[in-house]
Short mmCIF file of C-alpha atoms in Angstrom, two decimals:
data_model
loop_
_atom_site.label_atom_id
_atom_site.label_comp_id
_atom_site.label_asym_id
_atom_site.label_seq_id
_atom_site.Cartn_x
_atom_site.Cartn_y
_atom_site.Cartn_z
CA UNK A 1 19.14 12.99 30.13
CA UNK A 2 16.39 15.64 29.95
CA UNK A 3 13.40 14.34 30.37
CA UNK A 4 9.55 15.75 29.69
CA UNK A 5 6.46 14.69 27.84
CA UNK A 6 6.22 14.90 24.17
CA UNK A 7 5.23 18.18 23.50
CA UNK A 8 3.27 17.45 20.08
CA UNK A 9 2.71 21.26 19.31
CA UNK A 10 5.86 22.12 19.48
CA UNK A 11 7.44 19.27 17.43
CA UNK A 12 4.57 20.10 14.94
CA UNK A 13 5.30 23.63 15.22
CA UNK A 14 9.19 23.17 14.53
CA UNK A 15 8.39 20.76 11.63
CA UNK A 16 6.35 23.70 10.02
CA UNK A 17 9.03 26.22 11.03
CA UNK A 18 11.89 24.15 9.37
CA UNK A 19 12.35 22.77 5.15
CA UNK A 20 10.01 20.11 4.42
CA UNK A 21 13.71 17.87 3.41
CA UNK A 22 14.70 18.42 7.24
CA UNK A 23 11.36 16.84 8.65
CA UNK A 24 13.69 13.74 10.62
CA UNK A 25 16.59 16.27 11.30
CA UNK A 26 13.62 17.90 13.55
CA UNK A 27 12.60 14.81 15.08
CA UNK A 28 16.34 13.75 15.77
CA UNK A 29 16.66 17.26 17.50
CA UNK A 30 13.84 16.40 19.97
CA UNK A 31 14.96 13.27 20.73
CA UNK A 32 18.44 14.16 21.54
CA UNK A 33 17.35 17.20 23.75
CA UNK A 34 14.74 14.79 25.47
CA UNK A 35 16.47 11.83 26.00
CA UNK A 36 20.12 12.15 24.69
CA UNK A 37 19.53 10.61 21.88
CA UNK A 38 22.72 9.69 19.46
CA UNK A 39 22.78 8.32 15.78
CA UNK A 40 19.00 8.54 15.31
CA UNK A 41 17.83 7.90 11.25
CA UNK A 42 15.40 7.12 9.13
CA UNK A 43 15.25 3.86 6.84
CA UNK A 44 12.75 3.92 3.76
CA UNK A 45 12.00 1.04 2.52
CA UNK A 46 13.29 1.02 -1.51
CA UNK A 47 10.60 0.70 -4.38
CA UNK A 48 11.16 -3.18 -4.81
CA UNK A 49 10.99 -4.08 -1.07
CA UNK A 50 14.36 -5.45 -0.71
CA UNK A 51 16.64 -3.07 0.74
CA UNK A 52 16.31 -0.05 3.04
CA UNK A 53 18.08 3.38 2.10
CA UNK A 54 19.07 4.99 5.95
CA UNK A 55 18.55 8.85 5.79
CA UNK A 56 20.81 10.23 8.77
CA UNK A 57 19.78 13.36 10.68
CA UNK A 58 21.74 16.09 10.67
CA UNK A 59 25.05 15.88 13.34
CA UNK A 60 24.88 12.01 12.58
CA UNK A 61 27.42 9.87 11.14
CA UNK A 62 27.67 9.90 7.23
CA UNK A 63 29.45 6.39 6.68
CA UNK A 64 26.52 5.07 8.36
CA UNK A 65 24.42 5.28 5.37
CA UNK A 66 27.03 4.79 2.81
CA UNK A 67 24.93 1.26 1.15
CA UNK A 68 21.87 0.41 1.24
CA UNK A 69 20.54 -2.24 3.91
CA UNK A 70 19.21 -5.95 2.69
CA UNK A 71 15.99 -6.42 4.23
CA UNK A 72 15.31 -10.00 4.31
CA UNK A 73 16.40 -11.63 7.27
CA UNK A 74 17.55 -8.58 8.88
CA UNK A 75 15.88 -7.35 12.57
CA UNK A 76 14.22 -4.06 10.90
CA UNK A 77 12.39 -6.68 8.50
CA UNK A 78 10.72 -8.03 11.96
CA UNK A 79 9.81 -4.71 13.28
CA UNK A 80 8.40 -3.94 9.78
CA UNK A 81 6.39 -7.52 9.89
CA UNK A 82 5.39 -7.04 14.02
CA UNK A 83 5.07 -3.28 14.03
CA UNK A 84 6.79 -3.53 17.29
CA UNK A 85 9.17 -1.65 19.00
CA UNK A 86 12.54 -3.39 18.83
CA UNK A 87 15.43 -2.43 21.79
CA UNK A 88 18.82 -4.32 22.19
CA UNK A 89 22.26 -3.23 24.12
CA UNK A 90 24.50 -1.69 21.14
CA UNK A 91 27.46 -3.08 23.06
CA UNK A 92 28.38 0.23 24.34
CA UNK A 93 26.22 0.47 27.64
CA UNK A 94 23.59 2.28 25.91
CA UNK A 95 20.30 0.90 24.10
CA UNK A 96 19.50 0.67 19.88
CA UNK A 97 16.02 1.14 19.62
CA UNK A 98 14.00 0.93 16.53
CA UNK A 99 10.81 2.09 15.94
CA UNK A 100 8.02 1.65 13.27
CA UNK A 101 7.13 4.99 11.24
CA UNK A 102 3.46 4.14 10.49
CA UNK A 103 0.54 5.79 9.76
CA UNK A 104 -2.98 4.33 9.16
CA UNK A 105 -1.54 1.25 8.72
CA UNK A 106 0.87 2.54 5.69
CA UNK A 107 4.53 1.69 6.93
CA UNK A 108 6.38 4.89 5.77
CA UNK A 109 9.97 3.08 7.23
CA UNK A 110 11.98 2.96 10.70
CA UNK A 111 13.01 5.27 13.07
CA UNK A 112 17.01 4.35 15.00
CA UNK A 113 18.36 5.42 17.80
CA UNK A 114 20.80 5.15 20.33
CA UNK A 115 19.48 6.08 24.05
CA UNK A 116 21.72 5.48 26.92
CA UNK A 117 19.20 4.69 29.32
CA UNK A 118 15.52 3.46 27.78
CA UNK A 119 12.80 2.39 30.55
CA UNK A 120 9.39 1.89 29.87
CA UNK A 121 8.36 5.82 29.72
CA UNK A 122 10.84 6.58 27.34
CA UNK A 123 10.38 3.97 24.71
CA UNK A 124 6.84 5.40 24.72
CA UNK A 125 7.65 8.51 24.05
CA UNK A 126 9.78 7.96 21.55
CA UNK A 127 6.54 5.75 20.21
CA UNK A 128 5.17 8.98 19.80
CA UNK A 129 8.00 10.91 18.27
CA UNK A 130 7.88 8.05 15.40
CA UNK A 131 3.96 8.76 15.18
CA UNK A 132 4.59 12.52 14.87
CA UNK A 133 7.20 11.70 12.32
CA UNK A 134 4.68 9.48 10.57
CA UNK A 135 2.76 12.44 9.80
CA UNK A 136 5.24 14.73 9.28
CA UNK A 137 6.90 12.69 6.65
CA UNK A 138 2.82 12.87 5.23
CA UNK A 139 2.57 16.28 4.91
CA UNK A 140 6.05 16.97 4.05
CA UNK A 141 6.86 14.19 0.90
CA UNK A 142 4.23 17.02 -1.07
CA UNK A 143 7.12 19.89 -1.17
CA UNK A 144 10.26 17.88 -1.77
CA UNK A 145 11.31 14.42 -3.77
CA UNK A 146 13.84 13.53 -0.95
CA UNK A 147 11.21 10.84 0.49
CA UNK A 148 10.99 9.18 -3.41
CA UNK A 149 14.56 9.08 -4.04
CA UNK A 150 15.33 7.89 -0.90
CA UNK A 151 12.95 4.89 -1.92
CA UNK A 152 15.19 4.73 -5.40
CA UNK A 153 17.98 1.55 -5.19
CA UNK A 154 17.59 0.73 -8.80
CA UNK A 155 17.05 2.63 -11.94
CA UNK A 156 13.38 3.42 -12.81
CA UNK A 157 12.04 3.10 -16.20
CA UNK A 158 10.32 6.19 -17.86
CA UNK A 159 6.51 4.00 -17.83
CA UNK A 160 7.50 2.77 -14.21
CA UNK A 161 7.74 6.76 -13.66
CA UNK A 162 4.68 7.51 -14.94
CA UNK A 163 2.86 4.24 -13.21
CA UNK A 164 3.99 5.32 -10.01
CA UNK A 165 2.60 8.69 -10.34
CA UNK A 166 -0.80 7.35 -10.91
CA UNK A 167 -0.66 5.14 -7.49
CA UNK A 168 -2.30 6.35 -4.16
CA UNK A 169 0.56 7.79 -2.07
CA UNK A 170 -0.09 4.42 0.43
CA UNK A 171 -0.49 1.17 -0.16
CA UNK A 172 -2.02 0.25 2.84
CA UNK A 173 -4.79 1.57 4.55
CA UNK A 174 -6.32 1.12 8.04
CA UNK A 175 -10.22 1.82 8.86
CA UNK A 176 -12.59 0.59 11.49
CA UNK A 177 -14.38 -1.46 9.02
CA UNK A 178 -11.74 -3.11 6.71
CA UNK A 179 -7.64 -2.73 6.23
CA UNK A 180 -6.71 -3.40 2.44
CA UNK A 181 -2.90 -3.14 1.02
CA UNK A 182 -1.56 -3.98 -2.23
CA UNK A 183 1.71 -4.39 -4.28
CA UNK A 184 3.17 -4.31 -7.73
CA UNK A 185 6.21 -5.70 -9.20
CA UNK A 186 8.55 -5.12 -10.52
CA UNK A 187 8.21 -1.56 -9.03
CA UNK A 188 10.98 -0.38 -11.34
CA UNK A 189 10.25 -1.18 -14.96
CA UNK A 190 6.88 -1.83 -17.45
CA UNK A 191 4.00 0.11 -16.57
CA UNK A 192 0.63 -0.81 -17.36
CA UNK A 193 -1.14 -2.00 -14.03
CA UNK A 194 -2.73 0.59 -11.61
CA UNK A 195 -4.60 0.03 -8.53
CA UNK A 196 -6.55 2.99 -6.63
CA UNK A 197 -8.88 2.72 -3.47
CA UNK A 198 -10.44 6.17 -1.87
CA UNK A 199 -12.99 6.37 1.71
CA UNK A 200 -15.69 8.44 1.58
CA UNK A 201 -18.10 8.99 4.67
CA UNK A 202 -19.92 5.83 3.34
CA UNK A 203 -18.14 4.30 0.60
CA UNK A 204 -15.06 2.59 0.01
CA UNK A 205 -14.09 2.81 -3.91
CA UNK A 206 -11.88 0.14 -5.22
CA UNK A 207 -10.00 -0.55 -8.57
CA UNK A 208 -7.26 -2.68 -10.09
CA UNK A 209 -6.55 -2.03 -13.64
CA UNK A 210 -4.42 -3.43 -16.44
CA UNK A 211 -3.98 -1.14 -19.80
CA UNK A 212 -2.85 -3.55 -22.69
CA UNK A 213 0.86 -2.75 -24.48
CA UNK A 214 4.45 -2.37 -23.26
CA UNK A 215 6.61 0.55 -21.70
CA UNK A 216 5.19 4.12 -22.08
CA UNK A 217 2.43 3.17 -24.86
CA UNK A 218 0.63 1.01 -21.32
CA UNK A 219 1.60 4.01 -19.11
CA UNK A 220 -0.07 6.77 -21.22
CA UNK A 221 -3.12 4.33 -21.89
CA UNK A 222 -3.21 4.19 -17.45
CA UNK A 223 -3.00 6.99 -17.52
CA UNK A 224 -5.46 7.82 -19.64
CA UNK A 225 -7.79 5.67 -17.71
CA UNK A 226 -7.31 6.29 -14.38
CA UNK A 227 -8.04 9.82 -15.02
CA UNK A 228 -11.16 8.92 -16.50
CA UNK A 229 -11.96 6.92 -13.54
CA UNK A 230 -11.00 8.95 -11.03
CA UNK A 231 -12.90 11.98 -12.88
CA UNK A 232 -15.98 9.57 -12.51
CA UNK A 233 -15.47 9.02 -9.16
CA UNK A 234 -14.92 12.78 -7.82
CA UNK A 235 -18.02 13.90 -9.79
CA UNK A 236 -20.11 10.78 -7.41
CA UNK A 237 -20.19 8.36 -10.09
CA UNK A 238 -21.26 4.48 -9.10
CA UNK A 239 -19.28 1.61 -10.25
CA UNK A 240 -21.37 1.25 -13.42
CA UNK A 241 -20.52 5.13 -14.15
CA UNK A 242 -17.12 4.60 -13.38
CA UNK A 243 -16.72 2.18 -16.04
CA UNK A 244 -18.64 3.67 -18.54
CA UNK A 245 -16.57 6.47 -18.30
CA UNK A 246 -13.71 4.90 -18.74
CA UNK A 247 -14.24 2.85 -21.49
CA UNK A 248 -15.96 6.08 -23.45
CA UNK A 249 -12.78 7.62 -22.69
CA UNK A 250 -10.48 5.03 -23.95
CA UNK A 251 -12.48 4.80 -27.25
CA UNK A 252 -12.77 8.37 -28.02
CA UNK A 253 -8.85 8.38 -27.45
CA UNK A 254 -8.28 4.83 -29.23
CA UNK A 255 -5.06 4.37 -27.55
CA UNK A 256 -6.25 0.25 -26.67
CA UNK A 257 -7.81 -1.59 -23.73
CA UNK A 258 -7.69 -2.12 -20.56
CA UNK A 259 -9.39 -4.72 -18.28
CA UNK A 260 -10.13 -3.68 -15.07
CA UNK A 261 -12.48 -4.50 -11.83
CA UNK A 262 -14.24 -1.44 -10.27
CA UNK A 263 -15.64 -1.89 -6.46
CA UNK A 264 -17.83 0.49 -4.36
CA UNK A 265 -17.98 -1.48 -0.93
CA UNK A 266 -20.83 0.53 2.08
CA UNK A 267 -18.76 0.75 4.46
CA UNK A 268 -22.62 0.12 6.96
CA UNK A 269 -23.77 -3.03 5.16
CA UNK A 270 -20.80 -4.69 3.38
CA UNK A 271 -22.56 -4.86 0.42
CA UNK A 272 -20.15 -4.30 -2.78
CA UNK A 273 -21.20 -3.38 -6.10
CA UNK A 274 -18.84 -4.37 -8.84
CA UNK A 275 -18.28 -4.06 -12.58
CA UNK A 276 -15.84 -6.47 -14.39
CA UNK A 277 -14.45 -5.39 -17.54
CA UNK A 278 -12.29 -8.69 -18.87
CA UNK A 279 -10.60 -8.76 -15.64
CA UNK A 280 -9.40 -12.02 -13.89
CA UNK A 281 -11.46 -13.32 -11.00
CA UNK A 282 -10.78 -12.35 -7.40
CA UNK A 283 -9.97 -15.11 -4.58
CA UNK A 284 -12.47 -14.82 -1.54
CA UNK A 285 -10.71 -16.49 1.68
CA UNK A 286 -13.57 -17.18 3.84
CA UNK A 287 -13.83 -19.52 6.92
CA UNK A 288 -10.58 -21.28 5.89
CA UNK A 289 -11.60 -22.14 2.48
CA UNK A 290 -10.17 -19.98 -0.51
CA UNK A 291 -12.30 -19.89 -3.79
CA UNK A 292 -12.72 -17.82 -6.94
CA UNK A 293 -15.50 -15.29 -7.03
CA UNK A 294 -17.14 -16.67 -10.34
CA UNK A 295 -18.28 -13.22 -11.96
CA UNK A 296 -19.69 -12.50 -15.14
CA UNK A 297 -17.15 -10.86 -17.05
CA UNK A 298 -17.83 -7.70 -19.18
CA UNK A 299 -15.49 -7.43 -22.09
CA UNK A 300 -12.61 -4.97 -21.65
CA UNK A 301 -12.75 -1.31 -21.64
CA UNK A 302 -12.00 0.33 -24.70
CA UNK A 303 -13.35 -2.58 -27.59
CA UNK A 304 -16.60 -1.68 -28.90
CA UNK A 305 -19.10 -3.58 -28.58
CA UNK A 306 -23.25 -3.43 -28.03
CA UNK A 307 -23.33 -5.33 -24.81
CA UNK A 308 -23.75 -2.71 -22.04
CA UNK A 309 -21.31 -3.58 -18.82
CA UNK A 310 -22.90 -5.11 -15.82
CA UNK A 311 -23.46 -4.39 -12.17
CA UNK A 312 -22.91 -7.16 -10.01
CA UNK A 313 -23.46 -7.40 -6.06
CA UNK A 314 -21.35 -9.26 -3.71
CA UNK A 315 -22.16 -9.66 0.38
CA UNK A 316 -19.01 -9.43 2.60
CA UNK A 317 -19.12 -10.88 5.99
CA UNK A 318 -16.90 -9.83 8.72
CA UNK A 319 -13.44 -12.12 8.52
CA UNK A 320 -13.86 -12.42 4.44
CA UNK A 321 -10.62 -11.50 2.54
CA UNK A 322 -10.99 -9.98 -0.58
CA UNK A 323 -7.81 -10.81 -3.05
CA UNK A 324 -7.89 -8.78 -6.67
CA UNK A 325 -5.40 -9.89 -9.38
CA UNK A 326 -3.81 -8.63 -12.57
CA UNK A 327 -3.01 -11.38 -14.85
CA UNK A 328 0.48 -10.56 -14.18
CA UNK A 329 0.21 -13.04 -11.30
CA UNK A 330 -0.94 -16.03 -13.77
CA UNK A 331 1.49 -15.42 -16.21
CA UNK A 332 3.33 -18.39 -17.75
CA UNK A 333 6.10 -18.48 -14.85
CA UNK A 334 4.23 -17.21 -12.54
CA UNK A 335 1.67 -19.81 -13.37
CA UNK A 336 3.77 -22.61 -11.05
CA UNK A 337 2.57 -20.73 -8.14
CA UNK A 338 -0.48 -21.86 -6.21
CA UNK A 339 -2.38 -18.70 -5.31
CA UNK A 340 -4.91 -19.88 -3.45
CA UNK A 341 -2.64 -21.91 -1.22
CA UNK A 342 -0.56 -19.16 -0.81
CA UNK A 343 -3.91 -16.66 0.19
CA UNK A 344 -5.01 -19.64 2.78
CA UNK A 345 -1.45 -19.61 4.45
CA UNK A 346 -1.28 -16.15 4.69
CA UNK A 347 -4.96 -15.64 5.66
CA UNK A 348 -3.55 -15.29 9.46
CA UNK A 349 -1.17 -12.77 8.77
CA UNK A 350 -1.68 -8.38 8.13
CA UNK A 351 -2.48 -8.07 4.58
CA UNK A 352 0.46 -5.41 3.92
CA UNK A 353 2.50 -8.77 4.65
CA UNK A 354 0.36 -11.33 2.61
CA UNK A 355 0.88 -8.95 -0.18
CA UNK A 356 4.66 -9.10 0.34
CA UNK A 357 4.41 -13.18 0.11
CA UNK A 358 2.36 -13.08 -2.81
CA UNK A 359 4.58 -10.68 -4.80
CA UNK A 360 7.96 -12.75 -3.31
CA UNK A 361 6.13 -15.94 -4.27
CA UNK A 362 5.61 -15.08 -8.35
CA UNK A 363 8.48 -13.23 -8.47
CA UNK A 364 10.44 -16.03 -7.06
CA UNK A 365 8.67 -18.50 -9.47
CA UNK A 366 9.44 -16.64 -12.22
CA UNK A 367 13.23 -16.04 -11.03
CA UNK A 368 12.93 -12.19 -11.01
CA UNK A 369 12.16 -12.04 -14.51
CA UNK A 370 8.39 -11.11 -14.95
CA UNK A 371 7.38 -10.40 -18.27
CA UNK A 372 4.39 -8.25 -17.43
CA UNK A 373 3.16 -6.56 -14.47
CA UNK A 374 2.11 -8.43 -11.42
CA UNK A 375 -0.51 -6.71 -9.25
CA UNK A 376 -2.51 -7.75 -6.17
CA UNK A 377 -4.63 -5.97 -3.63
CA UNK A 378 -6.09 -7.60 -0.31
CA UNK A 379 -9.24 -6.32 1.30
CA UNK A 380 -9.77 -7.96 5.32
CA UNK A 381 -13.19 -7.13 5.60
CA UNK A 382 -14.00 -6.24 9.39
CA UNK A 383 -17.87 -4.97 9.32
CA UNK A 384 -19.13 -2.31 11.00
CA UNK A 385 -18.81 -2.72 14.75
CA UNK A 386 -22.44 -1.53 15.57
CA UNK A 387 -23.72 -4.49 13.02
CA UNK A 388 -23.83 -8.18 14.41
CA UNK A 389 -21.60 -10.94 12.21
CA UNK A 390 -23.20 -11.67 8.97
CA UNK A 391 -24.93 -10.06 5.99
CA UNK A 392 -27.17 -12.64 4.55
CA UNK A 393 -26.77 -14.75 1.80
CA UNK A 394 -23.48 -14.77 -0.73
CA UNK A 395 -25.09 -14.81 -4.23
CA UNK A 396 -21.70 -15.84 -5.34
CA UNK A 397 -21.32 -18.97 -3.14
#
């Protein structure tokens, strides 16, 4: 075995050197002239979070990947959940090790490999191979589709296409004041909901989004509007802005409505500013007790009307969790489910994973057959570290 320091220039430097497709081949070369390293892959998770596709480096073993992996059940879905290093003998005298791919809190997939010998310093390093990977995977998904096919088990609708493209590139997000993640399902057909978040050096911007209609006629109409929202936003536009934009844009277009919830959180104080355009309520989980934020609701965006949309303030304290909805989550078979139960028995756990058991719950309730859209993203809010516990009163409580 050749041992020696990760030498992150030079992996970054032979990343660069090589096509942005061969980004784990790169990795798996490192590894092996490090440590030996035999069968070492990469497993995406698929668009529905079921399965996991297994990309094989170069000099591997092609029947290894030949089917896709179910993910339930299975020891990657507890390295996924723990975001811990898993190592086992592989029968052989040698070691499987598998190692989250993760960055910012955004689980990009797994990284396997056989080592024959694996002590402490090694499994570190190869720790920080799967970091490096994390962002070379980053940088690289921008110049080639093999990181979205490789997420493709089932066929994808022309409006799931098109909602796809309008979703931030992660769905999860870590920051020293908050960690937020969110889901949709089914990821592979309808297409009207849209979520979006963005940092700036003092914000956090927040939106979940539902554009009225089926199949491409709800896709253009997101589209439509999260272009007008993100336009809004980019030119330093407050919540209020955001959603007057919007909604100017959806009537000057009259392609329908949309409801939607807009959020622009300080990242100092915790103080949110929110508009509500028609949009269902959010659940607040806050010292064990999960309740509905009772906002005044604005109606949609895109129906004329002479009432001008509102700006509403809400006070986050450190430990609140912040659940937004699409009504895809109350529909009629969905509607069995107990949310809020389900938000207080998850409150313990990451929110990329509550999201997962929120999804799994309505989608189980509705036996796999949604008829709409079903959206939810989870803000933890943290506070700012310099700040002690508290913000004053909730004018919501």
């Amino acid at each position: 075995m050749v041992g020696g320091d990760l030498e992150l220039g030079e992996l970054l430097a032979a990343a660069e050197a090589a096509p942005p497709s061969e980004s784990v081949d790169v990795v798996a070369d490192d590894l092996r002239k490090r440590f030996g390293a035999e069968d070492v892959s990469f497993l995406f998770v698929d668009l529905i979070g079921q399965r996991l596709v297994r990309l094989v480096a170069a000099g591997g073993d092609a029947a290894h990947d030949a089917e896709p992996i179910a993910l339930q059940g299975s020891v990657y879905d507890g390295v996924l959940r723990n975001q811990r290093q898993y190592v086992e003998p592989d029968g052989q005298g040698g070691r499987r090790v598998i190692t989250p791919v993760t960055n910012r809190g955004d689980c990009i997939g797994l990284l396997e490999a056989t080592l024959q010998s694996a002590d402490d310093t090694v499994l570190r390093q190869v720790r920080e191979a799967a970091h490096a990977l994390a962002y070379i995977i980053v940088t690289d998904r921008r110049f080639t589709d093999l990181y979205h096919l490789g997420r493709r088990t089932t066929r994808t609708s022309l409006a799931a296409e098109i909602q796809h493209q309008l979703l931030p590139s992660a769905p999860c997000c870590e920051a020293v004041q908050f960690t937020l993640a969110a889901g949709l399902v089914p990821a592979d057909d309808i297409g009207g909901d849209t979520y979006d978040y963005t940092l700036d050096h003092g914000t956090l911007h927040l939106s979940i989004t539902d554009a009225m209609g089926h199949d491409t006629d709800s896709a253009l109409l997101a589209t439509l509007l999260v272009g007008a929202l993100r336009r809004a936003r980019r030119n330093g536009c407050d919540a209020l802005e955001q959603a007057r934009h919007a909604h100017q844009a959806l009537l000057s277009h009259n392609l329908g409505l949309a409801t939607g919830q807009l959020l622009c959180v300080d990242l100092e104080t915790g103080l949110c500013e929110l508009v509500n355009a028609g949009h269902p309520w959010p659940l607040r989980l806050r010292d064990g007790v999960v309740e509905e934020v009772r906002l005044a609701v604005n109606l949609p965006f895109g129906v004329a009307a002479p009432t001008p949309y509102r700006l509403q303030k809400l006070d986050l304290r450190p430990g609140d969790r912040l659940v937004l909805l699409t009504d895809g989550m109350q529909e009629r078979g969905a509607a069995a489910v107990d949310l809020a139960s389900v938000v207080h028995a998850t409150g313990a756990l990451h929110p990329r994973e509550a999201v997962r058991s929120l999804t799994a719950a309505v989608l189980d309730a509705c036996h796999g057959n949604l008829r709409d859209d079903a959206t939810v993203l989870i803000l933890d809010w943290h506070g700012e570290p310099r700040r002690p516990a508290g913000t004053g009163p909730d004018p919501q409580r």
